[in-house]
XYZ file of N, CA and C in Angstrom:
783
model
N -22.264 49.757 14.807
C -21.638 49.915 16.073
C -20.405 49.058 16.338
N -20.549 47.750 15.957
C -19.418 46.743 16.036
C -18.266 47.283 15.426
N -18.316 47.833 14.211
C -17.039 48.291 13.520
C -16.430 49.307 14.272
N -17.212 50.260 14.957
C -16.535 51.406 15.689
C -15.831 50.829 16.915
N -16.173 49.635 17.396
C -15.474 49.039 18.545
C -14.286 48.252 18.359
N -14.025 47.876 17.087
C -12.960 47.102 16.638
C -11.567 47.464 17.344
N -11.300 48.680 17.123
C -9.957 49.195 17.551
C -10.013 50.041 18.795
N -11.102 50.053 19.472
C -11.302 50.832 20.648
C -10.617 50.329 21.921
N -10.081 51.111 22.726
C -9.477 50.825 23.972
C -10.406 49.973 24.993
N -11.643 50.411 24.960
C -12.582 49.776 25.806
C -12.901 48.323 25.440
N -12.834 48.100 24.054
C -13.081 46.562 23.647
C -11.894 45.907 24.022
N -10.684 46.379 23.895
C -9.359 45.685 24.218
C -9.345 45.351 25.667
N -9.835 46.283 26.476
C -9.797 46.035 27.964
C -10.832 44.933 28.284
N -11.946 45.034 27.641
C -13.048 43.951 27.954
C -12.448 42.593 27.607
N -11.847 42.452 26.437
C -11.272 41.093 25.983
C -10.334 40.659 26.940
N -9.484 41.631 27.263
C -8.253 41.299 28.323
C -8.904 40.736 29.545
N -9.967 41.358 30.058
C -10.586 40.991 31.364
C -11.092 39.625 31.128
N -11.685 39.140 30.070
C -12.210 37.861 29.785
C -11.097 36.854 29.867
N -9.948 37.193 29.153
C -8.810 36.359 29.197
C -8.263 36.070 30.651
N -8.204 37.111 31.327
C -7.720 37.047 32.663
C -8.668 36.170 33.578
N -9.900 36.386 33.329
C -10.881 35.545 34.107
C -10.672 34.061 33.959
N -10.410 33.678 32.675
C -10.169 32.235 32.434
C -8.844 31.756 32.790
N -7.861 32.699 32.706
C -6.470 32.297 33.182
C -5.865 31.332 32.250
N -5.064 30.414 32.834
C -4.394 29.365 32.126
C -5.325 28.324 31.500
N -6.574 28.341 31.978
C -7.597 27.273 31.441
C -8.067 27.736 30.131
N -7.859 28.948 29.722
C -8.506 29.464 28.512
C -7.484 29.741 27.336
N -8.019 29.973 26.161
C -7.207 30.338 25.018
C -7.110 31.899 24.913
N -6.082 32.377 24.246
C -5.975 33.747 24.005
C -7.212 34.262 23.144
N -7.787 35.310 23.428
C -9.053 35.817 22.768
C -8.854 37.025 22.005
N -7.667 37.685 22.150
C -7.394 38.960 21.553
C -6.925 38.725 20.143
N -7.895 38.739 19.212
C -7.562 38.526 17.768
C -7.903 39.779 17.043
N -7.143 40.078 15.986
C -7.435 41.320 15.204
C -8.804 41.236 14.636
N -9.635 42.338 14.889
C -10.820 42.458 14.268
C -12.034 41.947 15.218
N -11.585 41.375 16.258
C -12.655 40.658 17.134
C -13.165 41.745 18.111
N -14.515 41.719 18.368
C -15.286 42.612 19.184
C -16.044 41.783 20.215
N -16.030 42.095 21.485
C -16.925 41.570 22.432
C -18.244 42.333 22.355
N -19.276 41.638 21.825
C -20.506 42.221 21.647
C -21.417 42.254 22.885
N -21.276 41.198 23.755
C -22.126 41.183 24.938
C -21.757 39.951 25.744
N -22.299 39.846 26.953
C -22.107 38.757 27.845
C -23.212 38.543 28.826
N -23.289 37.437 29.464
C -24.334 37.201 30.421
C -24.379 35.647 30.867
N -25.266 35.402 31.775
C -25.337 34.046 32.339
C -26.502 33.343 31.662
N -26.313 32.172 31.152
C -27.364 31.318 30.653
C -27.394 29.996 31.399
N -28.482 29.359 31.657
C -28.512 28.018 32.284
C -28.461 26.990 31.130
N -27.332 26.206 31.234
C -26.960 25.200 30.166
C -27.577 23.904 30.681
N -28.359 23.250 29.790
C -28.888 21.881 30.074
C -27.688 20.877 29.856
N -27.097 20.467 31.046
C -26.103 19.553 30.951
C -26.634 18.190 31.160
N -25.778 17.218 31.166
C -26.173 15.802 31.094
C -27.126 15.393 32.208
N -26.782 15.882 33.519
C -27.511 15.397 34.586
C -28.510 16.488 35.093
N -28.225 17.699 34.959
C -29.150 18.763 35.344
C -28.618 20.095 34.762
N -29.586 21.127 34.765
C -29.282 22.404 34.256
C -28.316 23.159 35.196
N -27.304 23.774 34.547
C -26.250 24.507 35.444
C -26.002 25.798 34.800
N -25.691 26.895 35.592
C -25.378 28.340 35.160
C -24.030 28.259 34.377
N -23.945 28.990 33.278
C -22.734 29.113 32.601
C -22.568 30.591 32.088
N -21.282 31.149 32.129
C -21.082 32.403 31.695
C -20.737 32.361 30.118
N -21.511 33.154 29.407
C -21.418 33.193 27.912
C -20.835 34.590 27.544
N -19.956 34.565 26.508
C -19.431 35.792 25.995
C -19.649 35.746 24.464
N -20.376 36.672 23.940
C -20.671 36.753 22.481
C -19.751 37.689 21.864
N -18.855 37.208 20.935
C -17.983 38.005 20.170
C -18.549 38.083 18.746
N -18.043 38.919 17.902
C -18.498 39.015 16.616
C -18.181 37.848 15.635
N -17.274 36.943 16.201
C -16.948 35.772 15.363
C -16.941 34.496 16.114
N -17.040 34.376 17.381
C -17.136 33.279 18.181
C -18.012 33.431 19.459
N -18.488 32.390 19.946
C -19.273 32.275 21.238
C -18.446 31.539 22.229
N -18.034 32.206 23.276
C -17.229 31.538 24.299
C -18.060 31.388 25.698
N -17.969 30.183 26.327
C -18.605 29.935 27.524
C -17.749 29.129 28.421
N -18.046 29.219 29.659
C -17.349 28.432 30.707
C -18.034 28.367 32.055
N -17.543 27.550 32.875
C -17.997 27.345 34.210
C -17.697 28.572 35.125
N -18.710 28.878 35.947
C -18.436 30.116 36.904
C -17.955 29.527 38.215
N -16.637 30.028 38.545
C -16.039 29.797 39.763
C -16.277 30.904 40.658
N -15.983 32.117 40.249
C -16.240 33.357 41.057
C -16.894 34.369 40.180
N -18.072 34.693 40.373
C -18.733 35.555 39.423
C -18.124 36.881 39.124
N -17.946 37.173 37.778
C -17.327 38.354 37.225
C -15.733 38.311 37.409
N -15.190 37.210 38.006
C -13.799 37.180 38.315
C -12.995 35.957 37.815
N -13.641 34.766 37.968
C -13.024 33.578 37.552
C -13.882 32.584 36.908
N -13.419 32.077 35.829
C -14.110 31.075 35.040
C -13.109 29.886 34.610
N -13.642 28.762 34.350
C -12.727 27.568 33.901
C -13.555 26.792 32.857
N -12.953 25.700 32.360
C -13.429 24.797 31.372
C -14.047 25.651 30.211
N -13.182 26.322 29.444
C -13.573 27.238 28.388
C -13.884 26.444 27.149
N -14.952 26.782 26.480
C -15.330 26.294 25.217
C -15.605 27.463 24.224
N -15.173 27.180 23.003
C -15.292 28.192 21.917
C -16.041 27.504 20.589
N -17.168 28.255 20.348
C -17.805 27.818 19.063
C -17.653 28.948 18.071
N -17.270 28.417 16.889
C -17.218 29.384 15.716
C -18.586 29.870 15.249
N -18.803 31.258 15.276
C -20.228 31.661 14.988
C -20.617 31.376 13.655
N -19.654 31.151 12.776
C -19.935 30.900 11.284
C -20.789 29.665 11.182
N -20.645 28.650 12.169
C -21.398 27.395 12.161
C -22.565 27.258 13.015
N -22.779 28.416 13.828
C -23.895 28.288 14.851
C -25.209 28.637 14.271
N -26.227 27.694 14.688
C -27.630 27.947 14.297
C -28.345 27.983 15.601
N -29.570 28.621 15.530
C -30.389 28.732 16.681
C -31.816 28.376 16.425
N -32.317 27.449 17.413
C -33.736 27.018 17.409
C -34.427 27.292 18.717
N -35.609 27.941 18.718
C -36.261 28.155 19.979
C -36.801 26.884 20.500
N -36.949 26.829 21.817
C -37.439 25.631 22.555
C -38.675 25.923 23.282
N -39.686 25.051 23.278
C -40.950 25.352 23.994
C -40.762 25.268 25.492
N -41.513 25.936 26.254
C -41.338 25.899 27.735
C -42.021 24.687 28.243
N -41.340 24.026 29.201
C -41.791 22.772 29.831
C -41.626 22.950 31.309
N -42.658 23.065 32.034
C -42.575 23.295 33.538
C -41.864 24.468 33.883
N -40.716 24.194 34.799
C -39.930 25.365 35.213
C -38.755 25.703 34.210
N -38.617 24.869 33.168
C -37.680 25.210 32.099
C -38.269 26.067 30.992
N -37.929 27.468 31.213
C -38.664 28.321 30.326
C -37.552 29.161 29.595
N -37.993 29.858 28.542
C -37.289 30.774 27.771
C -35.916 30.149 27.240
N -36.074 28.926 26.622
C -34.961 28.193 26.152
C -34.742 28.348 24.599
N -33.527 28.024 24.228
C -33.265 27.913 22.790
C -32.074 27.048 22.595
N -32.002 26.335 21.341
C -30.853 25.412 21.067
C -29.732 26.288 20.332
N -28.528 25.967 20.811
C -27.328 26.357 20.133
C -26.763 25.144 19.332
N -26.874 25.166 18.073
C -26.386 24.021 17.298
C -25.163 24.355 16.459
N -24.165 23.471 16.459
C -23.011 23.552 15.705
C -22.380 22.230 15.385
N -21.463 22.039 14.450
C -20.837 20.844 14.266
C -20.029 20.388 15.555
N -19.419 21.219 16.169
C -18.640 20.864 17.432
C -19.359 20.466 18.571
N -20.454 21.160 18.890
C -21.258 20.915 20.117
C -22.626 21.527 19.929
N -23.653 20.852 20.406
C -25.009 21.420 20.427
C -25.641 21.152 21.683
N -26.417 22.092 22.173
C -27.078 21.982 23.484
C -28.122 23.067 23.650
N -28.877 22.813 24.722
C -29.999 23.808 25.000
C -29.593 24.735 26.224
N -29.981 26.015 26.032
C -29.796 26.940 27.204
C -31.010 27.719 27.514
N -31.137 28.109 28.758
C -32.296 28.794 29.108
C -32.039 30.230 29.755
N -32.673 31.253 29.257
C -32.522 32.584 29.701
C -33.497 32.829 30.996
N -33.187 33.786 31.715
C -33.961 34.165 32.930
C -35.332 34.639 32.536
N -35.375 35.384 31.442
C -36.720 35.964 31.068
C -36.869 35.809 29.569
N -38.100 36.132 28.997
C -38.372 36.068 27.622
C -37.630 37.232 26.942
N -37.538 38.248 27.543
C -36.778 39.482 26.970
C -35.405 39.182 26.800
N -34.782 38.557 27.806
C -33.368 38.173 27.723
C -33.184 37.146 26.519
N -34.077 36.204 26.497
C -33.941 35.130 25.459
C -33.990 35.902 24.029
N -34.849 36.758 23.855
C -34.922 37.402 22.586
C -33.637 38.274 22.267
N -33.158 38.830 23.334
C -31.906 39.634 23.181
C -30.740 38.723 22.796
N -30.550 37.574 23.454
C -29.561 36.599 22.952
C -29.675 36.219 21.511
N -30.937 35.756 21.310
C -31.188 35.209 19.961
C -30.917 36.327 18.895
N -31.488 37.477 18.996
C -31.322 38.609 17.993
C -29.851 38.897 17.820
N -29.117 39.084 18.948
C -27.722 39.455 18.870
C -26.863 38.387 18.169
N -27.058 37.074 18.583
C -26.385 35.983 17.886
C -26.642 35.961 16.394
N -27.911 35.941 16.167
C -28.308 35.878 14.777
C -27.666 37.087 13.941
N -27.625 38.239 14.391
C -27.000 39.358 13.715
C -25.572 39.114 13.522
N -24.918 38.659 14.611
C -23.472 38.417 14.439
C -23.229 37.360 13.417
N -23.923 36.213 13.451
C -23.834 35.212 12.441
C -24.041 35.710 10.986
N -25.101 36.446 10.785
C -25.450 36.972 9.437
C -24.423 37.934 8.875
N -23.939 38.865 9.863
C -22.824 39.698 9.495
C -21.648 38.956 9.035
N -21.245 37.900 9.807
C -20.076 37.217 9.637
C -20.129 36.405 8.299
N -21.295 35.783 7.976
C -21.484 35.091 6.859
C -21.355 35.954 5.590
N -21.982 37.132 5.702
C -21.988 38.066 4.527
C -20.550 38.560 4.394
N -19.860 38.849 5.432
C -18.458 39.328 5.330
C -17.560 38.290 4.673
N -17.727 37.009 5.079
C -16.830 36.004 4.470
C -17.305 35.449 3.160
N -18.503 35.764 2.797
C -19.132 35.135 1.565
C -19.361 33.802 1.635
N -19.811 33.198 2.682
C -20.038 31.749 2.807
C -21.486 31.497 3.344
N -21.945 30.244 3.190
C -23.285 29.822 3.709
C -23.122 28.737 4.585
N -24.149 28.536 5.511
C -24.091 27.439 6.422
C -24.603 26.149 5.856
N -24.230 25.018 6.415
C -25.002 23.759 6.163
C -25.082 22.957 7.479
N -26.053 22.073 7.563
C -26.389 21.371 8.784
C -26.012 19.995 8.757
N -25.212 19.530 7.619
C -24.835 18.110 7.503
C -24.140 17.553 8.689
N -23.129 18.277 9.073
C -22.283 17.787 10.095
C -22.571 18.310 11.523
N -23.749 18.939 11.759
C -24.048 19.419 13.117
C -24.071 18.270 14.153
N -23.595 18.484 15.291
C -23.566 17.530 16.401
C -25.011 17.505 16.995
N -25.442 16.368 17.514
C -26.752 16.423 18.160
C -26.833 16.992 19.539
N -28.019 17.379 19.917
C -28.315 17.822 21.337
C -28.584 16.486 22.096
N -27.787 16.302 23.181
C -27.909 15.092 23.966
C -29.239 15.035 24.726
N -29.834 13.919 24.731
C -31.049 13.718 25.512
C -30.583 13.587 26.961
N -31.110 14.341 27.930
C -30.699 14.360 29.359
C -30.892 13.009 29.950
N -30.063 12.556 30.872
C -30.041 11.249 31.517
C -31.388 10.962 32.080
N -32.044 12.028 32.722
C -33.220 11.836 33.367
C -34.462 11.427 32.548
N -34.235 11.659 31.169
C -35.307 11.302 30.295
C -35.301 9.851 29.858
N -34.354 9.046 30.363
C -34.226 7.565 29.867
C -33.982 6.814 31.043
N -34.872 5.925 31.452
C -34.652 4.930 32.504
C -34.213 3.690 32.028
N -34.354 3.441 30.629
C -33.889 2.269 29.944
C -33.313 2.734 28.471
N -32.571 1.820 27.968
C -31.897 2.122 26.617
C -32.875 2.514 25.637
N -32.676 3.617 24.989
C -33.603 4.106 23.977
C -33.494 3.369 22.632
N -32.572 2.415 22.554
C -32.507 1.719 21.350
C -33.078 0.349 21.406
N -32.585 -0.406 22.409
C -32.958 -1.847 22.482
C -34.324 -1.930 23.300
N -34.539 -0.814 24.148
C -35.731 -0.780 25.014
C -35.835 -1.731 26.038
N -34.763 -2.527 26.284
C -34.865 -3.609 27.179
C -33.894 -3.270 28.435
N -32.742 -2.862 28.205
C -31.675 -2.632 29.281
C -31.987 -1.481 30.227
N -32.293 -1.801 31.464
C -32.596 -0.894 32.499
C -31.271 -0.295 33.023
N -31.282 1.031 33.227
C -30.031 1.748 33.706
C -30.036 1.693 35.254
N -28.863 1.382 35.812
C -28.617 1.482 37.277
C -27.214 1.790 37.512
N -26.658 1.536 38.830
C -25.387 2.077 39.106
C -24.328 1.232 38.329
N -24.658 0.001 37.952
C -23.753 -0.935 37.209
C -23.860 -0.662 35.757
N -25.130 -0.738 35.342
C -25.479 -0.494 33.960
C -25.638 1.027 33.588
N -24.533 1.561 33.185
C -24.493 2.996 32.964
C -25.077 3.505 31.680
N -25.506 4.792 31.664
C -26.001 5.483 30.562
C -24.832 5.998 29.687
N -25.027 5.886 28.293
C -24.056 6.372 27.365
C -24.858 7.188 26.307
N -24.159 8.147 25.644
C -24.781 8.910 24.598
C -24.105 8.647 23.239
N -24.950 8.423 22.299
C -24.440 8.296 20.919
C -24.093 9.661 20.416
N -22.854 9.805 19.897
C -22.371 11.112 19.508
C -22.899 11.536 18.182
N -23.647 10.632 17.493
C -24.167 10.946 16.195
C -25.581 11.413 16.308
N -26.407 10.779 17.177
C -27.874 11.033 17.200
C -28.231 11.593 18.588
N -27.430 11.491 19.610
C -27.686 11.943 20.962
C -28.614 11.124 21.799
N -28.997 9.989 21.479
C -29.829 9.044 22.244
C -28.993 8.591 23.513
N -29.810 8.184 24.507
C -29.239 7.576 25.598
C -29.374 6.034 25.457
N -28.166 5.466 25.380
C -28.178 3.972 25.114
C -27.283 3.236 26.086
N -27.500 1.905 26.091
C -26.671 1.078 26.943
C -25.334 0.830 26.298
N -24.476 0.096 27.112
C -23.110 -0.217 26.593
C -23.152 -1.130 25.325
N -23.983 -2.201 25.445
C -24.010 -3.118 24.356
C -24.492 -2.447 22.966
N -25.388 -1.472 23.200
C -26.002 -0.816 21.910
C -25.175 0.411 21.618
N -24.043 0.588 22.269
C -23.148 1.745 21.735
C -21.633 1.187 21.829
N -21.415 -0.026 21.459
C -20.105 -0.621 21.547
C -19.107 -0.214 20.364
N -19.773 0.449 19.348
C -18.978 0.805 18.168
C -18.429 2.254 18.402
N -17.366 2.560 17.558
C -16.837 3.891 17.558
C -16.705 4.409 16.145
N -16.818 5.559 15.877
C -16.602 6.270 14.589
C -15.971 7.591 14.761
N -15.170 7.864 13.746
C -14.513 9.157 13.712
C -15.390 10.258 13.236
N -15.754 11.201 14.020
C -16.530 12.331 13.764
C -15.690 13.563 13.950
N -14.847 13.960 12.972
C -13.813 14.881 13.052
C -14.340 16.375 13.461
N -15.614 16.614 13.220
C -16.118 17.943 13.582
C -16.231 17.973 15.168
N -16.297 16.826 15.674
C -16.424 16.782 17.190
C -15.235 16.439 17.998
N -14.409 15.663 17.410
C -13.180 15.160 18.072
C -12.171 14.492 17.130
N -10.892 14.629 17.338
C -9.946 13.980 16.672
C -9.753 12.545 16.844
N -10.508 12.015 17.891
C -10.561 10.555 18.182
C -11.863 9.944 17.890
N -11.853 8.646 17.635
C -13.188 8.023 17.385
C -14.130 8.115 18.651
N -15.378 8.300 18.288
C -16.442 8.657 19.377
C -17.391 7.423 19.475
N -18.030 7.363 20.593
C -19.020 6.281 20.841
C -20.278 6.621 19.892
N -20.813 5.601 19.233
C -22.001 5.776 18.458
C -22.897 4.529 18.640
N -24.269 4.713 18.557
C -25.062 3.550 18.726
C -25.068 2.611 17.517
N -25.620 1.507 17.605
C -25.581 0.465 16.527
C -26.222 0.914 15.283
N -27.349 1.701 15.456
C -28.107 2.187 14.346
C -27.390 3.271 13.587
N -26.666 4.183 14.365
C -25.935 5.163 13.570
C -24.579 4.543 12.993
N -24.074 3.545 13.602
C -22.883 2.828 12.938
C -23.309 2.145 11.783
N -24.420 1.554 11.728
C -24.827 0.833 10.522
C -25.143 1.889 9.346
N -25.739 3.007 9.645
C -26.003 4.024 8.707
C -24.625 4.737 8.235
N -23.696 4.882 8.955
C -22.447 5.481 8.681
C -21.686 4.503 7.823
N -21.724 3.273 8.170
C -20.973 2.231 7.442
C -21.579 2.008 6.040
N -22.844 2.085 5.874
C -23.580 2.002 4.566
C -23.253 3.146 3.761
N -23.206 4.365 4.327
C -22.842 5.526 3.582
C -21.479 5.496 3.084
N -20.530 4.973 3.870
C -19.220 4.842 3.593
C -19.020 3.967 2.467
N -19.718 2.749 2.521
C -19.723 1.782 1.472
C -20.105 2.202 0.159
N -21.206 3.059 0.101
C -21.699 3.561 -1.017
C -20.997 4.744 -1.701
N -19.941 5.187 -0.869
C -19.080 6.312 -1.364
C -19.662 7.599 -1.014
N -20.776 7.582 -0.236
C -21.380 8.911 0.207
C -20.648 9.470 1.383
N -19.851 8.782 2.050
C -19.263 9.251 3.304
C -17.738 8.909 3.352
N -16.937 9.809 3.665
C -15.483 9.395 3.713
C -14.822 9.409 5.112
N -15.706 9.130 6.142
C -15.140 9.080 7.463
C -14.948 7.612 7.851
N -13.748 7.276 8.216
C -13.517 5.858 8.574
C -13.833 5.519 9.942
N -14.313 4.286 10.206
C -14.614 3.920 11.592
C -13.331 3.565 12.366
N -13.372 3.362 13.634
C -12.103 3.104 14.415
C -11.974 1.475 14.258
N -10.829 1.044 14.684
C -10.497 -0.387 14.633
C -11.315 -1.045 15.672
N -11.699 -2.338 15.407
C -12.455 -3.164 16.386
C -11.775 -3.284 17.644
N -12.545 -3.051 18.738
C -12.033 -3.249 20.050
C -11.245 -1.963 20.573
N -11.299 -0.893 19.730
C -10.534 0.309 20.258
C -11.386 1.069 21.348
N -10.633 1.396 22.416
C -11.310 1.914 23.583
C -11.929 3.367 23.250
N -12.857 3.812 23.874
C -13.497 5.128 23.745
C -12.528 6.192 24.429
N -11.801 6.835 23.585
C -10.737 7.781 24.143
C -11.269 9.179 23.993
N -12.526 9.392 23.745
C -13.085 10.734 23.663
C -13.080 11.515 24.898
N -13.125 10.895 26.050
C -13.237 11.644 27.412
C -14.575 12.195 27.504
N -15.671 11.746 26.839
C -16.916 12.384 26.789
C -18.026 11.477 27.206
N -17.823 10.594 28.189
C -18.932 9.738 28.681
C -19.930 10.748 29.424
N -19.460 11.943 29.738
C -20.367 12.885 30.353
C -20.011 14.136 29.649
N -20.850 15.267 29.894
C -20.601 16.564 29.320
C -19.062 16.936 29.527
N -18.463 17.632 28.623
C -17.145 18.041 28.904
C -16.869 18.883 30.132
N -17.942 19.562 30.449
C -17.783 20.564 31.572
C -18.478 20.007 32.773
N -19.024 18.732 32.743
C -19.724 18.157 33.759
C -18.864 17.866 35.028
N -17.860 17.127 34.780
C -17.105 16.522 35.840
C -16.101 17.576 36.488
N -15.859 18.711 35.729
C -15.022 19.706 36.403
C -15.777 20.883 36.839
N -17.151 20.639 37.140
C -17.965 21.662 37.594
C -17.522 22.123 38.966
N -17.618 23.434 39.192
C -17.243 24.092 40.455
C -18.448 24.706 41.100
N -18.487 24.856 42.435
C -19.506 25.489 43.017
C -19.109 27.052 43.046
N -19.883 27.824 42.268
C -19.474 29.268 41.978
C -19.730 30.061 43.265
N -18.990 31.085 43.400
C -19.157 32.021 44.488
C -19.696 33.309 44.028
N -20.787 33.819 44.733
C -21.454 34.962 44.170
C -22.681 34.775 43.513
N -23.561 35.708 43.254
C -24.792 35.445 42.522
C -24.631 36.023 41.076
N -24.714 35.145 40.119
C -24.597 35.528 38.689
C -25.784 36.401 38.313
N -25.444 37.378 37.415
C -26.481 38.316 36.940
C -27.100 37.651 35.663
N -28.360 37.332 35.871
C -29.176 36.622 34.764
C -29.707 37.659 33.820
N -28.811 38.195 33.049
C -29.227 39.123 32.012
C -28.158 39.276 31.016
N -28.545 39.710 29.828
C -27.597 39.899 28.687
C -27.239 41.345 28.746
N -25.848 41.476 28.759
C -25.323 42.821 28.767
C -24.686 43.184 27.422
N -25.238 44.072 26.707
C -24.677 44.444 25.424
C -23.649 45.657 25.572
N -22.615 45.428 24.687
C -21.600 46.458 24.701
C -21.687 47.312 23.400
N -22.777 47.164 22.612
C -22.908 47.930 21.402
C -23.551 49.269 21.593
N -24.130 49.385 22.744
C -24.807 50.768 23.060
C -23.917 51.683 23.960
């Protein structure tokens, strides 16, 4: 079905609508051979709390962004290459149900669907797109450089590394970009270049810094650390989409809409 949609006018119109909805905050999405497979709203577990995000599944990328006006305007666009995306189911905890992890070298996080049926629809469609893409390109996945899923702020009242430093208005929480733990400033004072996540050195905890340094010394790792005293220029002390979040207008449709039928 996807092959039949590649050069169809309906597919071109849908992609153009997505581009228009993101406007200048998004990248061009009309690429030769690209098909919009489906779309819908998923609740993304952000650093501070779960928030609704609009997701667009293409046959080669997964695009998502903040909802400003439902079905009309989105911002803070993110694009994940499907070739690198893996999925893991998440157990239900309290009101957080029907979740699954989206894991990739660039970014990893947990999302929640409105129903168990919708969860399975998303998982099955994403897995099929990933499998078809890998087979078409003749490549395989690896998990070596996958970014971690961040531990939510609410899960840590004190540093998860030293176990002593209590978090408050002055003593802020930070996330290690290598393992995802919530740590204090002293335990995350080092920076390391993780090119799959950013072109700039990122904050890492002391444990991960030591592991990365040892791996580099043994020749098992070719990624250089940043210079001593270098400021954290990653711009990611919070989720990338956290601080630019908007109060969306309209009620999002909590369902996966497939364009393959």
